[in-house]
XYZ file of C-alpha atoms in Angstrom:
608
model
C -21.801 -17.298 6.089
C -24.562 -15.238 7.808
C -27.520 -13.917 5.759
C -26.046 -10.257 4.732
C -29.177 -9.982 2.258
C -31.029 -9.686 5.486
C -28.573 -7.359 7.286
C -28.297 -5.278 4.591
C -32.362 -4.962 4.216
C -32.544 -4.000 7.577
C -30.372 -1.363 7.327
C -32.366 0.150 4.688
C -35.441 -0.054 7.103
C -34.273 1.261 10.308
C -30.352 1.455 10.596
C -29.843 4.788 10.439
C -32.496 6.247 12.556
C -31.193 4.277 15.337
C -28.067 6.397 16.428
C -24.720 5.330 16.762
C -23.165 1.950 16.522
C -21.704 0.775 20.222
C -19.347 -1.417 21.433
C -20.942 -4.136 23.284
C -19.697 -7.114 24.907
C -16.892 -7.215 22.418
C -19.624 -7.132 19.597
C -20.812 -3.848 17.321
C -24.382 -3.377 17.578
C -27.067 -1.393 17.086
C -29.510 0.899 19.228
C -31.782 -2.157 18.789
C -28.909 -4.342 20.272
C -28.364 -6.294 16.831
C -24.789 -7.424 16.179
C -23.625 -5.256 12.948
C -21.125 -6.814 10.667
C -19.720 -3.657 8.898
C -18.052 -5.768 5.218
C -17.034 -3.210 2.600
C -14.058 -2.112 1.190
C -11.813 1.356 0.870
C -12.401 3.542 -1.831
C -9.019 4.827 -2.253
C -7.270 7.315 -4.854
C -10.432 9.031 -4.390
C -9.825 11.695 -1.455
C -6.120 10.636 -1.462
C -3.806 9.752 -4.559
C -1.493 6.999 -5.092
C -0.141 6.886 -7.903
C 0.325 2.893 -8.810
C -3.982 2.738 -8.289
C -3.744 5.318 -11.117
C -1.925 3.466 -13.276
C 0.652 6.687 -13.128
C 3.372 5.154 -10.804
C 6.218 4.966 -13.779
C 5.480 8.796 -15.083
C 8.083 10.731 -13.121
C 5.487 11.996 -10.355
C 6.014 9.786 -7.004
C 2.997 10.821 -4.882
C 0.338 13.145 -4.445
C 2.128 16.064 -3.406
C 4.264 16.071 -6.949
C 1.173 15.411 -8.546
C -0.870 18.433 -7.163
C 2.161 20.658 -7.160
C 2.882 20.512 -10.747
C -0.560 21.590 -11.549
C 0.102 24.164 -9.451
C 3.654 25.248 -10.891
C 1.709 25.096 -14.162
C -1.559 26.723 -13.848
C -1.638 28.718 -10.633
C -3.277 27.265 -7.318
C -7.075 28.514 -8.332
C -7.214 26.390 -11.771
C -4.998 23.783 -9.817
C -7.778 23.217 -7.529
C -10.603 23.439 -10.231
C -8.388 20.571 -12.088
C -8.299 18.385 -8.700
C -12.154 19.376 -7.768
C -12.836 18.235 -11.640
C -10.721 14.547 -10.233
C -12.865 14.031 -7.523
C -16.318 14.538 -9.245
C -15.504 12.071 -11.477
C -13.062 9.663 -9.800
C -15.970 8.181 -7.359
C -19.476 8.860 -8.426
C -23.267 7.673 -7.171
C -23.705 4.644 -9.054
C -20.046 3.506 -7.597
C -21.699 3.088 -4.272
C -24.310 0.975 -6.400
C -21.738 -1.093 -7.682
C -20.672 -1.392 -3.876
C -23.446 -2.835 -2.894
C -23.902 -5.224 -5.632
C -20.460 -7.272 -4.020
C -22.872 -7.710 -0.988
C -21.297 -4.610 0.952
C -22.375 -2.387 3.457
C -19.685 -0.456 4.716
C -16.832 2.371 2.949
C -13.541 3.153 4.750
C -12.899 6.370 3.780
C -9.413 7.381 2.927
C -8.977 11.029 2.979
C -5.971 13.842 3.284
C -6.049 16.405 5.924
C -5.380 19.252 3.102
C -8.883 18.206 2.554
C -10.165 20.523 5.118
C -7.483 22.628 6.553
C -6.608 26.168 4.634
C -2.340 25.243 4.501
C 0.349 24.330 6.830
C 0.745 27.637 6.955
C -2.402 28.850 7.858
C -3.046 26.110 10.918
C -6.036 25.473 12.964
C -7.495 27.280 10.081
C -10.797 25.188 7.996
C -11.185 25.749 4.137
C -13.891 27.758 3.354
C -15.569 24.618 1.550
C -13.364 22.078 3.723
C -16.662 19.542 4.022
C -17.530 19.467 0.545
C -16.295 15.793 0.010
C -16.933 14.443 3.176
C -19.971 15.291 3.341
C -20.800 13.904 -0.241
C -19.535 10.734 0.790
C -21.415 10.156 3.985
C -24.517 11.555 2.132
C -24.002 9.174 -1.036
C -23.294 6.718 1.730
C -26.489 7.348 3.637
C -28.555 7.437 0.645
C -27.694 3.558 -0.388
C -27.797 2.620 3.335
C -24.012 2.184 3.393
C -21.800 2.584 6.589
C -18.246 4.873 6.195
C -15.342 4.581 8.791
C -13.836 7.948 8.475
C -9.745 7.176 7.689
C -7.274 9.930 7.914
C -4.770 8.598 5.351
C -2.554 11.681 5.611
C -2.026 13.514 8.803
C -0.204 17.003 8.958
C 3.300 16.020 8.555
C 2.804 13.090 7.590
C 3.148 9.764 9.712
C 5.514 7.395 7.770
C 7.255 8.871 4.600
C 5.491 6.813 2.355
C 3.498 7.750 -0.493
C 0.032 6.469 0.244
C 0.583 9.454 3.652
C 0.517 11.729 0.805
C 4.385 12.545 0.313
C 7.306 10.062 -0.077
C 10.307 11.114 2.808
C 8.573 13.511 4.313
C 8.005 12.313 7.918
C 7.316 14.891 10.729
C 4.296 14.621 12.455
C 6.032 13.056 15.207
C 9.112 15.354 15.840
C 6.794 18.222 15.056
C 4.940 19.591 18.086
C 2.738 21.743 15.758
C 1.788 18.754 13.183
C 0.314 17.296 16.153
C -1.506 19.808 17.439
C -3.438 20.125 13.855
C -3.813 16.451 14.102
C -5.682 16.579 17.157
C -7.645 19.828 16.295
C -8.518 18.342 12.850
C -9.779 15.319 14.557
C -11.952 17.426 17.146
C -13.678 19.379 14.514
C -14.617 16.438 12.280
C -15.898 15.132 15.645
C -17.469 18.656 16.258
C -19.720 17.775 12.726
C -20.329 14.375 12.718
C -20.788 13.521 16.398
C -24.400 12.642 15.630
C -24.113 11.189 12.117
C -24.801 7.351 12.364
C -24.116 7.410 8.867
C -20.356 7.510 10.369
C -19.363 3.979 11.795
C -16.165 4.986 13.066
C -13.259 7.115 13.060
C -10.127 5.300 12.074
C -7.632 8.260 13.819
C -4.402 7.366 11.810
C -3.358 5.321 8.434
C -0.769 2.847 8.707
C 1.473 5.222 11.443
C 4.558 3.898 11.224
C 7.025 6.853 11.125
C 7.681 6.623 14.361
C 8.023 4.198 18.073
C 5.013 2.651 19.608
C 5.628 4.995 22.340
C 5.119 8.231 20.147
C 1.850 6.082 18.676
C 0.060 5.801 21.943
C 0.625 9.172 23.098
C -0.691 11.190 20.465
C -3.596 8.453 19.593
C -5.046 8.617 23.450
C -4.347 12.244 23.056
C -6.730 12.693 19.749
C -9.339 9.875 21.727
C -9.475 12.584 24.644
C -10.847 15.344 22.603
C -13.337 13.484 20.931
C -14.381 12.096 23.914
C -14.390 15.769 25.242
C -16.681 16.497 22.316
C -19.181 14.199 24.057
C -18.710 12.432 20.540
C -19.352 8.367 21.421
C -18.423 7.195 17.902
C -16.007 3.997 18.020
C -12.965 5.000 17.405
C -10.581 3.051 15.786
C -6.691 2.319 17.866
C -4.003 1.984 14.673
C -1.846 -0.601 14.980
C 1.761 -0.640 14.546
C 4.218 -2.579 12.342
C 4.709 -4.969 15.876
C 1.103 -5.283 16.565
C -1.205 -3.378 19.183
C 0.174 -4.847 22.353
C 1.299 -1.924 23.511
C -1.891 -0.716 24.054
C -2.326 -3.322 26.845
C -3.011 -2.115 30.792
C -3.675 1.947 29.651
C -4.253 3.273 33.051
C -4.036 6.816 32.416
C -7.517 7.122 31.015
C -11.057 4.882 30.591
C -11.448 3.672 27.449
C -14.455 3.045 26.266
C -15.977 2.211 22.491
C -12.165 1.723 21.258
C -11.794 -1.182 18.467
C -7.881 -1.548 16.796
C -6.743 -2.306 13.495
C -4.572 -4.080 11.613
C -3.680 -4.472 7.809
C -2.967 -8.219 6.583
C -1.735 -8.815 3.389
C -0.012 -12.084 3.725
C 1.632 -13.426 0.348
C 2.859 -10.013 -0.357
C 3.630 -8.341 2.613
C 5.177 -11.052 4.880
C 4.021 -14.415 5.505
C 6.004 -15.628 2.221
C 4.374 -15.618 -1.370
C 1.269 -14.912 -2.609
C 0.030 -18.733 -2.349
C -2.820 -20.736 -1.938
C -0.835 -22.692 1.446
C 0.671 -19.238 2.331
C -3.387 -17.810 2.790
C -4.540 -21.096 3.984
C -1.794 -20.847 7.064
C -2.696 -17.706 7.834
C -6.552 -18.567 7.872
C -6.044 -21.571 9.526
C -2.746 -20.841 12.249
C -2.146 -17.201 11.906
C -5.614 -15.561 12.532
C -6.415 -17.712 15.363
C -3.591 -16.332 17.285
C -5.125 -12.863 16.597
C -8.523 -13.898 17.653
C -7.046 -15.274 20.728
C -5.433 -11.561 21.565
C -8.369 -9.903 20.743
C -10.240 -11.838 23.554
C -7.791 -10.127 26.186
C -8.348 -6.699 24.278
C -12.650 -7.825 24.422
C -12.531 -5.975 21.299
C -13.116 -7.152 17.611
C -10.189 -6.071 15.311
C -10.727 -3.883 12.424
C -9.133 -5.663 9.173
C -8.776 -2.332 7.217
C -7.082 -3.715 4.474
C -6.537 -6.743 2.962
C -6.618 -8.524 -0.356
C -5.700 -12.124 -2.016
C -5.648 -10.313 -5.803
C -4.400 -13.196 -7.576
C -6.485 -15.757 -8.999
C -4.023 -18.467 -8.262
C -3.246 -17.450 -4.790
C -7.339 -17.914 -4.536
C -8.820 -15.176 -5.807
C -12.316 -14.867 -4.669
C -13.245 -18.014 -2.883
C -10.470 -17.220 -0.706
C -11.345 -13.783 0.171
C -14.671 -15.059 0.992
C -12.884 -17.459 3.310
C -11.682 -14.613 4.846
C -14.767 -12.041 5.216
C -16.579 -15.739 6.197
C -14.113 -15.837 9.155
C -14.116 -12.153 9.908
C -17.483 -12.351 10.437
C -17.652 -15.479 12.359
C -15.665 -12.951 15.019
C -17.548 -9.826 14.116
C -14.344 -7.963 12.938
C -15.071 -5.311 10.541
C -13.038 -5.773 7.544
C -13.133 -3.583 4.202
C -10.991 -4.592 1.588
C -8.086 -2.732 0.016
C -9.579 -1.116 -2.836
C -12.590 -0.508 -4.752
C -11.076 0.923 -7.762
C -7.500 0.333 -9.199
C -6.599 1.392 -12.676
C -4.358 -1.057 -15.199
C -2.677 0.404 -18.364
C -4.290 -1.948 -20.915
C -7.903 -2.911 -18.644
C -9.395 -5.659 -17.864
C -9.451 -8.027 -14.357
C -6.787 -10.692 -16.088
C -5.005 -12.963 -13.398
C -5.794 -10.744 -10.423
C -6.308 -7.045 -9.861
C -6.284 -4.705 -6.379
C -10.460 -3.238 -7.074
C -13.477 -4.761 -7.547
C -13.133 -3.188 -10.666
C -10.985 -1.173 -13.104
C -10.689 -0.095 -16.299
C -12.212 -1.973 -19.769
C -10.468 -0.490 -22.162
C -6.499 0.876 -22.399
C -6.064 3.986 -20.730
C -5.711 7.432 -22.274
C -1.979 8.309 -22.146
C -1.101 11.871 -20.554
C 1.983 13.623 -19.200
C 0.861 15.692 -16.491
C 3.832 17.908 -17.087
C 3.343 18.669 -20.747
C -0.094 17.997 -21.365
C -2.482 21.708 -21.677
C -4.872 22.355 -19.050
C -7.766 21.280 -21.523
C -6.089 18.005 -22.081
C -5.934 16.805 -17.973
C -9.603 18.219 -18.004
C -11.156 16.051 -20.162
C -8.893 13.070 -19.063
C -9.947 13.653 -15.434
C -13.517 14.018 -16.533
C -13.192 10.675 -18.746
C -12.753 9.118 -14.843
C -16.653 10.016 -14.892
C -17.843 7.650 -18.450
C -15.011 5.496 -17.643
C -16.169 1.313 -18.683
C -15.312 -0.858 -15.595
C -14.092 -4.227 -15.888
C -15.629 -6.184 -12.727
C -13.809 -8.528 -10.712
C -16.611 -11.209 -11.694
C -14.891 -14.269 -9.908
C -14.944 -12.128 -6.175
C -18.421 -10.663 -6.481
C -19.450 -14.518 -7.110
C -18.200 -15.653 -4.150
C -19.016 -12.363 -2.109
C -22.899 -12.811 -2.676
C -23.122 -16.347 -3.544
C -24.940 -18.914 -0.973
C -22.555 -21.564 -1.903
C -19.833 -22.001 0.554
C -16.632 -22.430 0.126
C -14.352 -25.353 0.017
C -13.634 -26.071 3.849
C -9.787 -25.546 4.517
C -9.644 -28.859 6.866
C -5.848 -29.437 5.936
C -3.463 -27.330 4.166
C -2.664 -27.535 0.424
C 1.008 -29.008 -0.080
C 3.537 -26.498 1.155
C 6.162 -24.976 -1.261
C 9.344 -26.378 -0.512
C 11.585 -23.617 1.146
C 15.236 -23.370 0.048
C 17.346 -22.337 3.770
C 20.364 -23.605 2.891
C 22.252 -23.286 -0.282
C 23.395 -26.158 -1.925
C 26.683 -24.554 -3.033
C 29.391 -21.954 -2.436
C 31.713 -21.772 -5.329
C 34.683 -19.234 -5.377
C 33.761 -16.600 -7.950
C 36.444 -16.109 -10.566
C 38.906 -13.078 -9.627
C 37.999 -10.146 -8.853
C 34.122 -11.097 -8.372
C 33.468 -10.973 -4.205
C 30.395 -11.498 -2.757
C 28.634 -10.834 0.136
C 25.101 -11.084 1.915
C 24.114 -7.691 2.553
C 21.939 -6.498 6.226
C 22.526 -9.852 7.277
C 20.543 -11.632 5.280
C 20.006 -15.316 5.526
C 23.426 -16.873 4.293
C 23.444 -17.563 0.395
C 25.431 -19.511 -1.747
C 26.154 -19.904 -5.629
C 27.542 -22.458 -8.523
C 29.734 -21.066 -11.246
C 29.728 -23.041 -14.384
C 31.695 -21.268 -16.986
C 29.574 -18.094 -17.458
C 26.288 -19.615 -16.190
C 26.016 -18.730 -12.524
C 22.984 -19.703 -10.280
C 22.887 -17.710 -7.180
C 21.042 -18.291 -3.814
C 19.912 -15.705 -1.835
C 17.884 -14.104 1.226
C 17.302 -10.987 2.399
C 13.973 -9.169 3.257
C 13.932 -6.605 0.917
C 15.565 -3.826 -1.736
C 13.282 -0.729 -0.829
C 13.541 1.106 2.535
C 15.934 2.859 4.426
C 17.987 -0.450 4.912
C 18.575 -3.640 2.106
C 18.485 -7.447 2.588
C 20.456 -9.508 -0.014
C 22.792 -11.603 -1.663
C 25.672 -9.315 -3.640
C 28.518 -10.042 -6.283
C 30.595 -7.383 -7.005
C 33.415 -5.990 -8.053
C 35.082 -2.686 -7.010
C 34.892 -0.213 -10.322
C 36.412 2.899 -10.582
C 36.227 3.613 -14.268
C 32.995 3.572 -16.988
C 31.745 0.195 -17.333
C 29.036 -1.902 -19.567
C 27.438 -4.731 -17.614
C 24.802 -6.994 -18.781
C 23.273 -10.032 -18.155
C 20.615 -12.657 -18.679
C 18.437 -13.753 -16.092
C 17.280 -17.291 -17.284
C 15.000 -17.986 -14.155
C 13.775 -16.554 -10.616
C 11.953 -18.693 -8.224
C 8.941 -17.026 -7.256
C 9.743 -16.962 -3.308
C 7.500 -13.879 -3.204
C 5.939 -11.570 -5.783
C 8.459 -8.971 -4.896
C 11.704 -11.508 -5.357
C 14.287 -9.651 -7.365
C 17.332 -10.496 -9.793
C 19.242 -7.760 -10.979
C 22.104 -5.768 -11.686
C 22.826 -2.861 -9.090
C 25.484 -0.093 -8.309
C 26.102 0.377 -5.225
C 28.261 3.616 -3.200
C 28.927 1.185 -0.336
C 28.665 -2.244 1.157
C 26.346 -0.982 4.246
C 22.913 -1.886 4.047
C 21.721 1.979 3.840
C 23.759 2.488 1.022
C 22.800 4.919 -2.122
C 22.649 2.717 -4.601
C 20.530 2.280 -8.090
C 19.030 -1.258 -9.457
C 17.218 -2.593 -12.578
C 15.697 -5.980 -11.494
C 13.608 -8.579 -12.607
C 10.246 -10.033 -10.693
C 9.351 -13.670 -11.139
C 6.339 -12.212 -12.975
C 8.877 -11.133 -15.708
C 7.709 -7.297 -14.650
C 10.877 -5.163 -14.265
C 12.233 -2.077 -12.387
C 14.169 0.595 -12.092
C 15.098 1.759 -8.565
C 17.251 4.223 -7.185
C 18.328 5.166 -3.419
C 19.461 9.061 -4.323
C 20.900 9.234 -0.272
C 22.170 6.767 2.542
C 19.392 5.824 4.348
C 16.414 7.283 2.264
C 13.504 4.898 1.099
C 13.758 4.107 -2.523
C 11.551 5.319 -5.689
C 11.074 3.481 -8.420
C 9.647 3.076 -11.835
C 8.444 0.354 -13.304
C 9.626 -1.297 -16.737
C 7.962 -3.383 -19.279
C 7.048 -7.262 -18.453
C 9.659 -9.342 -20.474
C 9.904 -12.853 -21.757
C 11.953 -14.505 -19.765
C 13.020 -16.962 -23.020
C 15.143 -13.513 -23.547
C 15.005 -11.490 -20.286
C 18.379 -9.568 -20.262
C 19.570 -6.556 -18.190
C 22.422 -3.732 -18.518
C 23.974 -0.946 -17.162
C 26.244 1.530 -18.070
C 28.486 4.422 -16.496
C 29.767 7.328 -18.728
C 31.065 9.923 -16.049
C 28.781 10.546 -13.332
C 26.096 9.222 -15.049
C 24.704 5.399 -14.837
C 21.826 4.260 -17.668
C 19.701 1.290 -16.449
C 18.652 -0.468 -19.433
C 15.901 -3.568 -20.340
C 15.681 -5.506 -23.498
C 12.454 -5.419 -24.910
C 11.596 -6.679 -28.178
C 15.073 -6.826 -29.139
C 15.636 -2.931 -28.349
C 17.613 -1.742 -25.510
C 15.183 0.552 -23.782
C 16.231 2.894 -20.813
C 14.468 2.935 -17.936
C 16.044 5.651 -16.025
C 19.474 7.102 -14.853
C 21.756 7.682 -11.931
C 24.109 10.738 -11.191
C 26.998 9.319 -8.949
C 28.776 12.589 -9.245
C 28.871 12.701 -4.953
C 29.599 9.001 -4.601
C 33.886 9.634 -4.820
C 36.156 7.529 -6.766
C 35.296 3.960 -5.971
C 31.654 2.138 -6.144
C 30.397 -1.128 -6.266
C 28.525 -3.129 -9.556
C 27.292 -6.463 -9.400
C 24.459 -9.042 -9.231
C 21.789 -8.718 -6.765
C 19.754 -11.376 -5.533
C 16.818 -11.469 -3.325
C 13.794 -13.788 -1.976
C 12.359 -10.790 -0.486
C 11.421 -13.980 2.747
C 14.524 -13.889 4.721
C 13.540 -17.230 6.076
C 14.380 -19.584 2.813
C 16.460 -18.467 -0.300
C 15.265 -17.886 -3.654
C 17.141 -19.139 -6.313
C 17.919 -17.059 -9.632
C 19.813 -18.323 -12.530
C 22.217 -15.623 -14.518
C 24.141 -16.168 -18.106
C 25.702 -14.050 -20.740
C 27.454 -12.220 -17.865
C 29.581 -9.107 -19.752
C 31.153 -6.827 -17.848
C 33.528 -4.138 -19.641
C 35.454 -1.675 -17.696
């Protein structure tokens, strides 16, 4: 590991009188011609909400449009605003950006929201009167502890993906929206019109995780927004997103020069493909799957911007292995901040793993945002501000030590993957079953009323479902329960469950409550064909006595988990639109369509 003690002194003694960092021979540098290694981390749910880093993902409010909205149903826009201004004071304050530091960091990607600084989508090309107020806090906090910020538009007018960390979940129209992207590229031209000379500013990172839309529609507007900066006579780097492929499509642009471009990816192997969240899973991808980036990046003579990433669990490495990684990042002088500094828990404290550096000590206060007075969300948003952290000891260890890590010569024994399964019993009459989106083929063995079911499948949670299903065709009310006695921990995300389902197409509306191998559990509901999924999650049960149940009485379906001994709901279904017939079953999924997990079922009841 390079001496970042020394980097970092230096850029308290010259760094930012220097002008803008370049591009140079594939390497970020200085005016003085120094290579720059820019290691930080995002400080998210500060300038843009999500709700799970708030600890508020199971309260009824999916994103940060809902949340902001019902303050504004309930108090008027003006006190609405106050409330939200009150947030960010205290959310991220100067001493965070000491804490920053203190993990051997020198660099803040910037999350914000484009509501930020324009007046309304219905005022466009129209600034807030005080539209700068928290960018330019941020750069000068930045500034003032000699830290770097890659400005990161998180949310984009329209939004580009329909997911909640663009700001709203299903809302998607910045690409079929000629408007939304004129904004985006005005919005882009006047942050470039005040920060042009700010070295403070490493980069400008144009769009967040842009998947709503083709590669095609990703190049177009990104060169578009590169041109007006450019026309600015702004030489900032700016930042290519990638898409869910990759960035090759940015190969052989002959339309216009580029020059000072750098592209980023986010990796999050273990829980976002590459299997589970693993020791051998993060050693592969140091060791195999990185290299093939770093050769690509070579044809690109650019470094690639890592602009989020994360190993959170202890077991899977925890800080040693994210050192590995900033270690190798830097050995290729790829900028790479971390995904996040601050994520909130329910009950505090690091535990096995968390997504910050740090969250909360103690339990959090509890507050409904749609009951609670406008005194009571004051004083909890202000509590942000005395908040105790909890610091991720173990990673700022390993981020500042000078002891290296363990060398990854060889890989740690592999899981073994389950591809094939070792059985297809016939269910009993009139249980079918079927592998749903074409998931990898599953099997099962029925024993009496202990069935073990193996089965594939990507995922239970956007517009289209990968996974193993036995069902029966229902027409009436129903009870159905069940005991999951085991789930192999294929991936973090792995589900067993019981689900009701309006068809057997992989888009279908349907509604699950499911098990993780954790033991955490969910509720989740697809309210249309072809919509992404919300969910909420459930209590984390013991899986000695882990059991599961729905229940129909006319339209309506309850989702229920046992905990301690009570049958607690976790949500409900109207299936009033659905017609006569639906589907109820057993869901299984590895959430890794390339093996099988394997999830063990008993006490199977279903009345009807």
């Amino acid at each position: 590991m390079k001496n970042i003690v020394i980097i970092v002194s230096l850029l308290n003694g010259f760094l930012f009188s220097t002008g803008l960092l370049q591009l140079k021979s594939g390497n970020i540098k200085n005016m003085n011609d120094e290579t720059v290694f820019l290691k930080g981390c995002n400080l998210g749910n500060w300038l843009m909400l999500e709700m799970w880093m708030l600890n508020y993902a199971d309260r009824g409010i999916k994103d940060q449009y809902e949340f902001i909205k019902t303050l504004e149903d309930r108090f008027g826009q003006n006190k609405a605003e106050t409330l939200m201004d009150i947030y960010r004071s205290n959310w991220v304050k100067e001493q965070d950006f000491d804490i920053i530091k203190s993990f051997g960091m020198n660099t803040i990607r910037l999350p914000f929201d484009y509501k930020l600084l324009m007046d309304s989508d219905s005022k466009p090309f129209h600034l807030k009167e005080d539209a700068w107020e928290w960018l330019d806090l941020a750069i000068e906090m930045a500034k003032k502890k000699a830290l770097f910020v890659i400005l990161d538009m998180h949310g984009a007018p329209g939004r580009q993906s329909g997911m909640d960390h663009s700001g709203r979940v299903g809302y998607n129209k910045l690409w079929s929206n000629k408007s939304f992207k004129e904004q985006t590229d005005w919005l882009w031209k006047e942050i470039s019109k005040r920060y042009k000379d700010e070295p403070t500013v490493a980069a400008y990172d144009l769009l967040n995780e842009p998947w709503g839309s083709n590669e095609k529609d990703l190049k177009k507007i990104v060169l578009k927004i590169y041109r007006e900066i450019r026309k600015n006579n702004d030489n900032h780097i700016v930042i290519f997103p990638g898409h869910t492929s990759g960035i090759d499509f940015y190969q052989n642009i002959k339309s216009i020069s580029l020059d000072n471009v750098i592209y980023t990816m986010h990796f999050y192997p273990g829980f976002f493909g590459w299997g589970s969240a693993t020791p051998f899973v993060h050693a592969e991808f140091l060791l195999e799957g990185l290299p093939n980036w770093a050769d690509k990046m070579k044809s690109f003579k650019s470094p690639l911007l890592i602009g989020e990433f994360n190993v959170v669990l202890k077991e899977a490495g925890g800080g040693e292995m994210m050192r590995r990684y900033y270690d190798y990042y830097e050995s290729l002088n790829w900028p790479a901040t971390m995904w996040s500094y601050k994520v909130l828990d329910g009950t505090g404290g690091v535990g096995e793993g968390t997504w910050g550096m740090v969250t909360n000590a103690n339990n959090l206060v509890d507050i409904n945002l749609k009951t609670a007075s406008y005194e009571e969300i004051r004083k909890w948003f202000m509590s942000y501000g005395s908040m105790e952290y909890a610091e991720d000891e173990n990673l700022k260890y390993w981020l500042t030590t000078y002891v290296e890590p363990a060398v990854l010569d060889s890989l740690p024994p592999k899981p073994p993957k389950v591809v094939e399964a070792p059985g297809n019993d016939i269910l009993p009459n009139p249980w079918k079953v079927k592998d749903i989106g074409r998931s990898l083929k599953g099997g099962q063995r029925i024993d009496k009323n202990n069935w073990t079911f193996y089965g594939g499948g990507d995922d239970i949670w956007n517009s289209r479902d990968q996974f193993r299903f036995a069902y029966q065709k229902i027409k009436n009310d129903f009870e159905f329960s069940i005991k999951v006695d085991s789930l192999k921990n294929t991936h973090p995300y792995a589900k067993a469950g019981l689900m009701i389902r309006k068809s057997l197409n992989d888009n279908s509306s349907h509604g699950i409550i499911n098990i993780f191998p954790s033991g955490k559990t969910e509720f989740g509901h697809r309210d249309n064909n072809g919509e992404a999924m919300k969910a909420v999650s459930g209590p984390s049960l013991d899986w000695a006595d882990a059991k599961l149940k729905l229940k129909k009485s006319g339209s309506i379906v309850k989702f229920f988990v046992l905990n301690n001994q009570k049958w607690e709901i976790m949500g409900e279904l109207d299936i009033s639109k659905w017609g006569r017939l639906f589907y109820v079953g057993i869901a299984t999924l590895s959430h890794d369509n390339s093996q099988l997990t394997t999830a063990q079922y008993s006490a199977i009841v279903l009345k009807n």
